[in-house]
Amino acid sequence: MNVIRRSRLAAAGAAALSMLVSACAAVGPDYKRPDLLPPLQHRWAADMETAATLADTPWWQVFDDQALQALIRDATAHNMDLRVAVARVQESRALAGVAKSFLYPEVNLNAGYTGSQGSRNSQPPGALPGEDRTFNNTSLAASVVWEADLFGRLRRSNEAAFNRYLASEEGRRAVLVTLVSDVATQYFLLRQLDLQLEIAKETLAINDQTVGYYNSRLGGGVSNKLELDQAVANRSVTAASIPDIERQIALVEHAISVLVGRAPGAVVRGRALTETHLPPTVPVGMPAMLLQRRPDVVEAERLLVAANADVGAAKALFYPTINLTGTLGGLSGDFGKLLAGDSIIWSVGAGLFQPLYNHGRNTRNFEAAQARFDQAVAQYQQAALNGYREVADSLVTIQKLALVRSEQTTGVAALEDASKLSRSRYDAGLANYLEVLIADQQLFQLQLELARTRGDELQAFAQLYRSLGGGWQMEPTAGQPVPVTPVPAPPSAPAPPPAPKP
C-alpha cells in the first residue's frame, strides 16, 4: 500500500510540474526582425513599376543555350562545393535533432552482476564458521532522467540549433545560386575569348596576304624594305596575340571543368557570342523582395534568430535547474528470482540546482551571447546592403556596356571602311603604307574591344541574375539535380512526462 501511495503522489507531483512547465515562458527576448529600411527602388533600374523579377525565371529559360544548360546540369550534379554544402545541411539537421532530444526524458537500462567472498579472519569476521562465504547478486533496472525546463534553457537551445539548420539549408541554396552564375559567367568569358581568337586568326590571314603582297612588290622594285618591315612587324603583333588568347581559353576551360566536377579538359560550345542577346528590359522587382529571395540574406537572418535564442539560453543559466529521476528494477542473489516481488527495487527523486557564485561565469557568458547577437545583427544588415549594391552594380554595368557596345560597333564599321579606303589610296599612290598600317591596327584592337564588351555584358547579366537571388530552381527533368531539402516547421517543446511508476 505504501508503494502504491508513493507512486500516486509521484505521478500527481509530476503532473503538477508538467502544467507548471507548460505555463512558464522561456526567458530571454523573442526575435523581432530589425528594420532594414530598404530603398524604394533599385538604382539604375529601368522599370520602376513592376514587382516582377528576373529571379523568378528558371535558369534554363534565362540562359537559352543548350551547351550552357548541359554544363549547369553537370555542375549541379557533380560540383564538389555543392556536395560539401549538402553534407553541412545533413550535419546541421543531425545537430538540431541532438538539441531537441534534451527536451525529452532520457531512459537507460542498467544490468550488472557482482560476486564477493567474505573473510573469516577479519574483525569482525565476514563469515562465521560453517557459513557460505560467497555472495552473488544480479541487478536489472531501468532509469529515467528528465530536466524540467521551467525557464526555457533547453527550448532556447533547441530553437537556436533548429535555426542554424535552416541557415545551413540557405547556405546550400547560396552555393547553388553562385554555382549557376559562375558556370554562366565562365562560359560567356569562354565564348568571348573564342570570338577574339577568331578575329585574331582572320586578321592574321589578312596580315599574311599583306606581307606577301609587299614582299612581291619589293622583289619587283616597286616597294621598299621599310614598308615590308612595317608589314612584318604588324603581322607579328597579331600573331603574338593568338597564343595568349589560346592560353586564356585553356585556363577558362579548366575552371569550367572544375565547376562541373571533372578533370581539366575541353568544353563543348553552343551558341556564338554574337548570337546571344540580352532582353531589351530586365525586370528586377522591388528591393524589399531581396530579403526573402537572396539565400545569403535569409541565411544571415536565420543565424540572427539563432543568436537571439542563444541569449535566452544564456540568461536561463541564472535560474534554477530541476531534475527528476526514477529507477525501477530488481536485485537478487538468485537469478531466477530477479523479477520476483521481493526482488523489486525502485526510487523516485528530484533535485534542484541553483548557481550562487561562479566568479561571474554566467554573467560573462550572457554578455558574450549578447555580443554575438549584435554581430549577427550587423552581419544581417550588411548582407542586405551587399544585395542592394550588387544589383545596382549589375544594372549600371549592363546599361553602360550597352552604350559602349553601340559606340564600338559604329567605330568598327568606320574603321573597316577606313581600312579599305587607305588601301585604295595607297594603290593609287595618294598615301604611304603608314596610313594603311594605322587603320589595320586600330581596326584589330577595336574588334577585340568590341568582343570583350559583348562578353562583359553577358557576364554582367549572369551576375545580375545571381544578385537578384535567381538560379536555385532545379529543372525537374535535368540529370541528377541536388534535391531541395524540405524546411519543416520549428518544433515545439513537448509536455513534461509523468514520473515513472514503480
Short mmCIF file of N, CA and C in Angstrom, two decimals, residues 222-329:
data_model
loop_
_atom_site.label_atom_id
_atom_site.label_comp_id
_atom_site.label_asym_id
_atom_site.label_seq_id
_atom_site.Cartn_x
_atom_site.Cartn_y
_atom_site.Cartn_z
N VAL A 222 59.10 47.79 -106.87
CA VAL A 222 58.04 48.80 -106.77
C VAL A 222 57.97 49.38 -105.36
N SER A 223 58.22 48.53 -104.32
CA SER A 223 58.14 48.96 -102.93
C SER A 223 59.53 49.06 -102.33
N ASN A 224 59.56 49.40 -101.04
CA ASN A 224 60.85 49.49 -100.36
C ASN A 224 60.85 48.60 -99.13
N LYS A 225 62.06 48.39 -98.54
CA LYS A 225 62.23 47.49 -97.40
C LYS A 225 61.51 48.00 -96.17
N LEU A 226 61.37 49.31 -96.00
CA LEU A 226 60.69 49.87 -94.83
C LEU A 226 59.24 49.43 -94.78
N GLU A 227 58.55 49.48 -95.90
CA GLU A 227 57.16 49.05 -95.93
C GLU A 227 57.01 47.57 -95.61
N LEU A 228 57.92 46.76 -96.12
CA LEU A 228 57.88 45.33 -95.82
C LEU A 228 58.12 45.09 -94.34
N ASP A 229 59.10 45.77 -93.76
CA ASP A 229 59.38 45.60 -92.32
C ASP A 229 58.18 46.01 -91.48
N GLN A 230 57.53 47.07 -91.85
CA GLN A 230 56.34 47.50 -91.11
C GLN A 230 55.22 46.46 -91.21
N ALA A 231 55.05 45.88 -92.37
CA ALA A 231 54.03 44.85 -92.55
C ALA A 231 54.36 43.60 -91.73
N VAL A 232 55.63 43.20 -91.71
CA VAL A 232 56.04 42.03 -90.93
C VAL A 232 55.86 42.29 -89.43
N ALA A 233 56.22 43.49 -88.99
CA ALA A 233 56.06 43.82 -87.57
C ALA A 233 54.59 43.82 -87.18
N ASN A 234 53.75 44.35 -88.04
CA ASN A 234 52.31 44.36 -87.75
C ASN A 234 51.76 42.93 -87.69
N ARG A 235 52.23 42.06 -88.57
CA ARG A 235 51.81 40.66 -88.55
C ARG A 235 52.24 39.99 -87.25
N SER A 236 53.45 40.31 -86.77
CA SER A 236 53.95 39.69 -85.55
C SER A 236 53.12 40.08 -84.34
N VAL A 237 52.66 41.32 -84.31
CA VAL A 237 51.80 41.74 -83.21
C VAL A 237 50.52 40.92 -83.18
N THR A 238 49.92 40.72 -84.34
CA THR A 238 48.70 39.92 -84.42
C THR A 238 48.97 38.46 -84.08
N ALA A 239 50.04 37.91 -84.60
CA ALA A 239 50.37 36.51 -84.35
C ALA A 239 50.67 36.26 -82.88
N ALA A 240 51.31 37.23 -82.21
CA ALA A 240 51.64 37.05 -80.80
C ALA A 240 50.40 37.03 -79.92
N SER A 241 49.32 37.67 -80.36
CA SER A 241 48.10 37.69 -79.56
C SER A 241 47.39 36.34 -79.56
N ILE A 242 47.61 35.52 -80.59
CA ILE A 242 46.89 34.25 -80.71
C ILE A 242 47.26 33.26 -79.61
N PRO A 243 48.54 32.95 -79.36
CA PRO A 243 48.84 32.02 -78.27
C PRO A 243 48.41 32.52 -76.90
N ASP A 244 48.43 33.85 -76.70
CA ASP A 244 47.98 34.37 -75.40
C ASP A 244 46.48 34.15 -75.23
N ILE A 245 45.71 34.37 -76.29
CA ILE A 245 44.26 34.11 -76.21
C ILE A 245 44.00 32.63 -76.02
N GLU A 246 44.76 31.78 -76.70
CA GLU A 246 44.61 30.32 -76.54
C GLU A 246 44.94 29.89 -75.12
N ARG A 247 45.93 30.55 -74.53
CA ARG A 247 46.26 30.25 -73.12
C ARG A 247 45.08 30.60 -72.21
N GLN A 248 44.49 31.77 -72.43
CA GLN A 248 43.35 32.17 -71.61
C GLN A 248 42.17 31.22 -71.81
N ILE A 249 41.96 30.77 -73.04
CA ILE A 249 40.87 29.82 -73.32
C ILE A 249 41.08 28.53 -72.53
N ALA A 250 42.30 28.04 -72.51
CA ALA A 250 42.59 26.80 -71.77
C ALA A 250 42.33 26.98 -70.28
N LEU A 251 42.73 28.14 -69.73
CA LEU A 251 42.51 28.38 -68.30
C LEU A 251 41.02 28.43 -67.96
N VAL A 252 40.24 29.06 -68.81
CA VAL A 252 38.79 29.12 -68.56
C VAL A 252 38.17 27.74 -68.70
N GLU A 253 38.60 26.96 -69.67
CA GLU A 253 38.10 25.59 -69.81
C GLU A 253 38.43 24.77 -68.57
N HIS A 254 39.61 24.97 -68.02
CA HIS A 254 39.97 24.24 -66.80
C HIS A 254 39.07 24.66 -65.63
N ALA A 255 38.80 25.96 -65.54
CA ALA A 255 37.93 26.44 -64.46
C ALA A 255 36.53 25.87 -64.59
N ILE A 256 36.00 25.84 -65.80
CA ILE A 256 34.65 25.26 -66.01
C ILE A 256 34.65 23.77 -65.69
N SER A 257 35.71 23.07 -66.06
CA SER A 257 35.79 21.64 -65.79
C SER A 257 35.72 21.37 -64.29
N VAL A 258 36.42 22.18 -63.50
CA VAL A 258 36.38 22.00 -62.04
C VAL A 258 34.98 22.31 -61.51
N LEU A 259 34.32 23.33 -62.04
CA LEU A 259 32.97 23.67 -61.59
C LEU A 259 32.00 22.53 -61.83
N VAL A 260 32.16 21.81 -62.93
CA VAL A 260 31.25 20.70 -63.24
C VAL A 260 31.74 19.39 -62.64
N GLY A 261 32.82 19.43 -61.86
CA GLY A 261 33.28 18.25 -61.13
C GLY A 261 34.03 17.23 -61.95
N ARG A 262 34.82 17.68 -62.92
CA ARG A 262 35.62 16.74 -63.69
C ARG A 262 37.02 17.30 -63.90
N ALA A 263 37.93 16.43 -64.36
CA ALA A 263 39.30 16.84 -64.59
C ALA A 263 39.37 17.87 -65.72
N PRO A 264 40.40 18.73 -65.73
CA PRO A 264 40.51 19.75 -66.79
C PRO A 264 40.47 19.13 -68.18
N GLY A 265 39.68 19.71 -69.03
CA GLY A 265 39.54 19.21 -70.41
C GLY A 265 38.79 20.22 -71.26
N ALA A 266 38.53 19.83 -72.49
CA ALA A 266 37.84 20.71 -73.42
C ALA A 266 36.37 20.88 -73.02
N VAL A 267 35.79 21.99 -73.41
CA VAL A 267 34.40 22.31 -73.09
C VAL A 267 33.62 22.46 -74.40
N VAL A 268 32.48 21.81 -74.46
CA VAL A 268 31.64 21.90 -75.66
C VAL A 268 31.00 23.28 -75.74
N ARG A 269 31.06 23.89 -76.94
CA ARG A 269 30.46 25.19 -77.15
C ARG A 269 29.08 25.07 -77.75
N GLY A 270 28.31 26.12 -77.57
CA GLY A 270 26.98 26.19 -78.16
C GLY A 270 26.84 27.43 -79.02
N ARG A 271 25.92 28.27 -78.65
CA ARG A 271 25.62 29.47 -79.43
C ARG A 271 26.80 30.45 -79.39
N ALA A 272 27.10 31.06 -80.54
CA ALA A 272 28.19 32.02 -80.63
C ALA A 272 27.84 33.27 -79.83
N LEU A 273 28.88 34.01 -79.44
CA LEU A 273 28.66 35.20 -78.63
C LEU A 273 27.83 36.24 -79.36
N THR A 274 28.04 36.36 -80.65
CA THR A 274 27.29 37.35 -81.44
C THR A 274 25.83 36.96 -81.63
N GLU A 275 25.50 35.69 -81.35
CA GLU A 275 24.12 35.22 -81.49
C GLU A 275 23.35 35.27 -80.19
N THR A 276 24.02 35.63 -79.10
CA THR A 276 23.39 35.71 -77.78
C THR A 276 23.06 37.16 -77.48
N HIS A 277 21.80 37.44 -77.20
CA HIS A 277 21.36 38.81 -77.00
C HIS A 277 20.66 38.93 -75.64
N LEU A 278 20.81 40.10 -75.05
CA LEU A 278 20.12 40.39 -73.81
C LEU A 278 18.69 40.85 -74.10
N PRO A 279 17.76 40.60 -73.18
CA PRO A 279 16.40 41.12 -73.38
C PRO A 279 16.43 42.64 -73.31
N PRO A 280 15.51 43.32 -74.02
CA PRO A 280 15.52 44.79 -74.03
C PRO A 280 15.32 45.40 -72.66
N THR A 281 14.49 44.78 -71.82
CA THR A 281 14.28 45.25 -70.45
C THR A 281 14.46 44.07 -69.50
N VAL A 282 15.05 44.35 -68.35
CA VAL A 282 15.31 43.31 -67.36
C VAL A 282 14.55 43.67 -66.09
N PRO A 283 13.42 43.00 -65.79
CA PRO A 283 12.69 43.32 -64.54
C PRO A 283 13.49 42.85 -63.33
N VAL A 284 13.57 43.71 -62.33
CA VAL A 284 14.36 43.36 -61.14
C VAL A 284 13.52 43.32 -59.87
N GLY A 285 12.26 43.75 -59.94
CA GLY A 285 11.43 43.70 -58.76
C GLY A 285 11.78 44.80 -57.77
N MET A 286 11.24 44.68 -56.56
CA MET A 286 11.45 45.68 -55.53
C MET A 286 12.61 45.27 -54.62
N PRO A 287 13.34 46.24 -54.07
CA PRO A 287 14.47 45.90 -53.20
C PRO A 287 14.07 45.07 -51.99
N ALA A 288 12.88 45.30 -51.44
CA ALA A 288 12.46 44.54 -50.27
C ALA A 288 12.33 43.05 -50.56
N MET A 289 12.14 42.69 -51.84
CA MET A 289 11.99 41.28 -52.19
C MET A 289 13.30 40.51 -52.00
N LEU A 290 14.42 41.23 -52.00
CA LEU A 290 15.71 40.56 -51.81
C LEU A 290 15.81 39.92 -50.43
N LEU A 291 15.11 40.48 -49.46
CA LEU A 291 15.19 39.96 -48.10
C LEU A 291 14.62 38.56 -47.98
N GLN A 292 13.69 38.21 -48.86
CA GLN A 292 13.12 36.86 -48.85
C GLN A 292 13.72 35.97 -49.92
N ARG A 293 14.32 36.54 -50.98
CA ARG A 293 14.75 35.73 -52.11
C ARG A 293 16.23 35.37 -52.04
N ARG A 294 17.07 36.30 -51.65
CA ARG A 294 18.51 36.02 -51.68
C ARG A 294 18.87 35.06 -50.56
N PRO A 295 19.46 33.91 -50.87
CA PRO A 295 19.77 32.93 -49.82
C PRO A 295 20.75 33.45 -48.77
N ASP A 296 21.72 34.27 -49.18
CA ASP A 296 22.69 34.74 -48.19
C ASP A 296 22.04 35.67 -47.18
N VAL A 297 21.04 36.46 -47.61
CA VAL A 297 20.35 37.34 -46.68
C VAL A 297 19.47 36.52 -45.74
N VAL A 298 18.76 35.54 -46.29
CA VAL A 298 17.91 34.68 -45.44
C VAL A 298 18.79 33.87 -44.47
N GLU A 299 19.94 33.40 -44.95
CA GLU A 299 20.86 32.67 -44.07
C GLU A 299 21.32 33.56 -42.92
N ALA A 300 21.65 34.81 -43.22
CA ALA A 300 22.08 35.73 -42.16
C ALA A 300 20.97 35.97 -41.15
N GLU A 301 19.72 36.02 -41.60
CA GLU A 301 18.63 36.22 -40.66
C GLU A 301 18.40 34.98 -39.80
N ARG A 302 18.54 33.79 -40.38
CA ARG A 302 18.39 32.57 -39.59
C ARG A 302 19.45 32.51 -38.49
N LEU A 303 20.66 32.90 -38.83
CA LEU A 303 21.73 32.93 -37.83
C LEU A 303 21.44 33.99 -36.78
N LEU A 304 20.79 35.08 -37.17
CA LEU A 304 20.39 36.10 -36.20
C LEU A 304 19.35 35.55 -35.23
N VAL A 305 18.39 34.80 -35.75
CA VAL A 305 17.38 34.18 -34.87
C VAL A 305 18.05 33.22 -33.90
N ALA A 306 19.02 32.45 -34.40
CA ALA A 306 19.74 31.52 -33.53
C ALA A 306 20.51 32.26 -32.45
N ALA A 307 21.16 33.36 -32.82
CA ALA A 307 21.90 34.15 -31.83
C ALA A 307 20.96 34.74 -30.79
N ASN A 308 19.77 35.15 -31.20
CA ASN A 308 18.78 35.66 -30.26
C ASN A 308 18.35 34.57 -29.27
N ALA A 309 18.17 33.34 -29.77
CA ALA A 309 17.81 32.23 -28.88
C ALA A 309 18.95 31.90 -27.93
N ASP A 310 20.19 32.04 -28.40
CA ASP A 310 21.35 31.80 -27.52
C ASP A 310 21.37 32.77 -26.35
N VAL A 311 20.91 33.99 -26.58
CA VAL A 311 20.84 34.97 -25.49
C VAL A 311 19.88 34.47 -24.42
N GLY A 312 18.71 33.95 -24.84
CA GLY A 312 17.76 33.41 -23.88
C GLY A 312 18.31 32.22 -23.12
N ALA A 313 19.03 31.32 -23.85
CA ALA A 313 19.62 30.16 -23.18
C ALA A 313 20.66 30.59 -22.16
N ALA A 314 21.45 31.62 -22.49
CA ALA A 314 22.46 32.11 -21.54
C ALA A 314 21.81 32.76 -20.33
N LYS A 315 20.70 33.46 -20.55
CA LYS A 315 20.00 34.08 -19.43
C LYS A 315 19.37 33.04 -18.51
N ALA A 316 18.94 31.92 -19.08
CA ALA A 316 18.30 30.88 -18.27
C ALA A 316 19.27 30.22 -17.30
N LEU A 317 20.57 30.35 -17.54
CA LEU A 317 21.56 29.76 -16.62
C LEU A 317 21.55 30.43 -15.26
N PHE A 318 20.96 31.63 -15.13
CA PHE A 318 20.86 32.30 -13.84
C PHE A 318 19.76 31.69 -12.97
N TYR A 319 18.89 30.90 -13.56
CA TYR A 319 17.72 30.37 -12.85
C TYR A 319 17.95 28.92 -12.42
N PRO A 320 17.13 28.43 -11.51
CA PRO A 320 17.32 27.05 -11.01
C PRO A 320 17.09 26.01 -12.11
N THR A 321 17.73 24.88 -11.91
CA THR A 321 17.55 23.72 -12.77
C THR A 321 16.98 22.59 -11.93
N ILE A 322 15.89 22.00 -12.39
CA ILE A 322 15.23 20.92 -11.66
C ILE A 322 15.33 19.65 -12.48
N ASN A 323 15.82 18.59 -11.84
CA ASN A 323 15.96 17.29 -12.49
C ASN A 323 15.12 16.26 -11.75
N LEU A 324 14.38 15.48 -12.51
CA LEU A 324 13.60 14.37 -11.96
C LEU A 324 14.25 13.06 -12.35
N THR A 325 14.35 12.14 -11.41
CA THR A 325 14.95 10.84 -11.68
C THR A 325 14.04 9.75 -11.14
N GLY A 326 14.10 8.62 -11.79
CA GLY A 326 13.33 7.47 -11.35
C GLY A 326 14.02 6.18 -11.77
N THR A 327 13.93 5.18 -10.92
CA THR A 327 14.56 3.89 -11.20
C THR A 327 13.60 2.77 -10.82
N LEU A 328 13.52 1.76 -11.65
CA LEU A 328 12.67 0.60 -11.39
C LEU A 328 13.41 -0.63 -11.89
N GLY A 329 13.56 -1.66 -10.99
CA GLY A 329 14.28 -2.85 -11.39
C GLY A 329 14.23 -3.93 -10.33
#
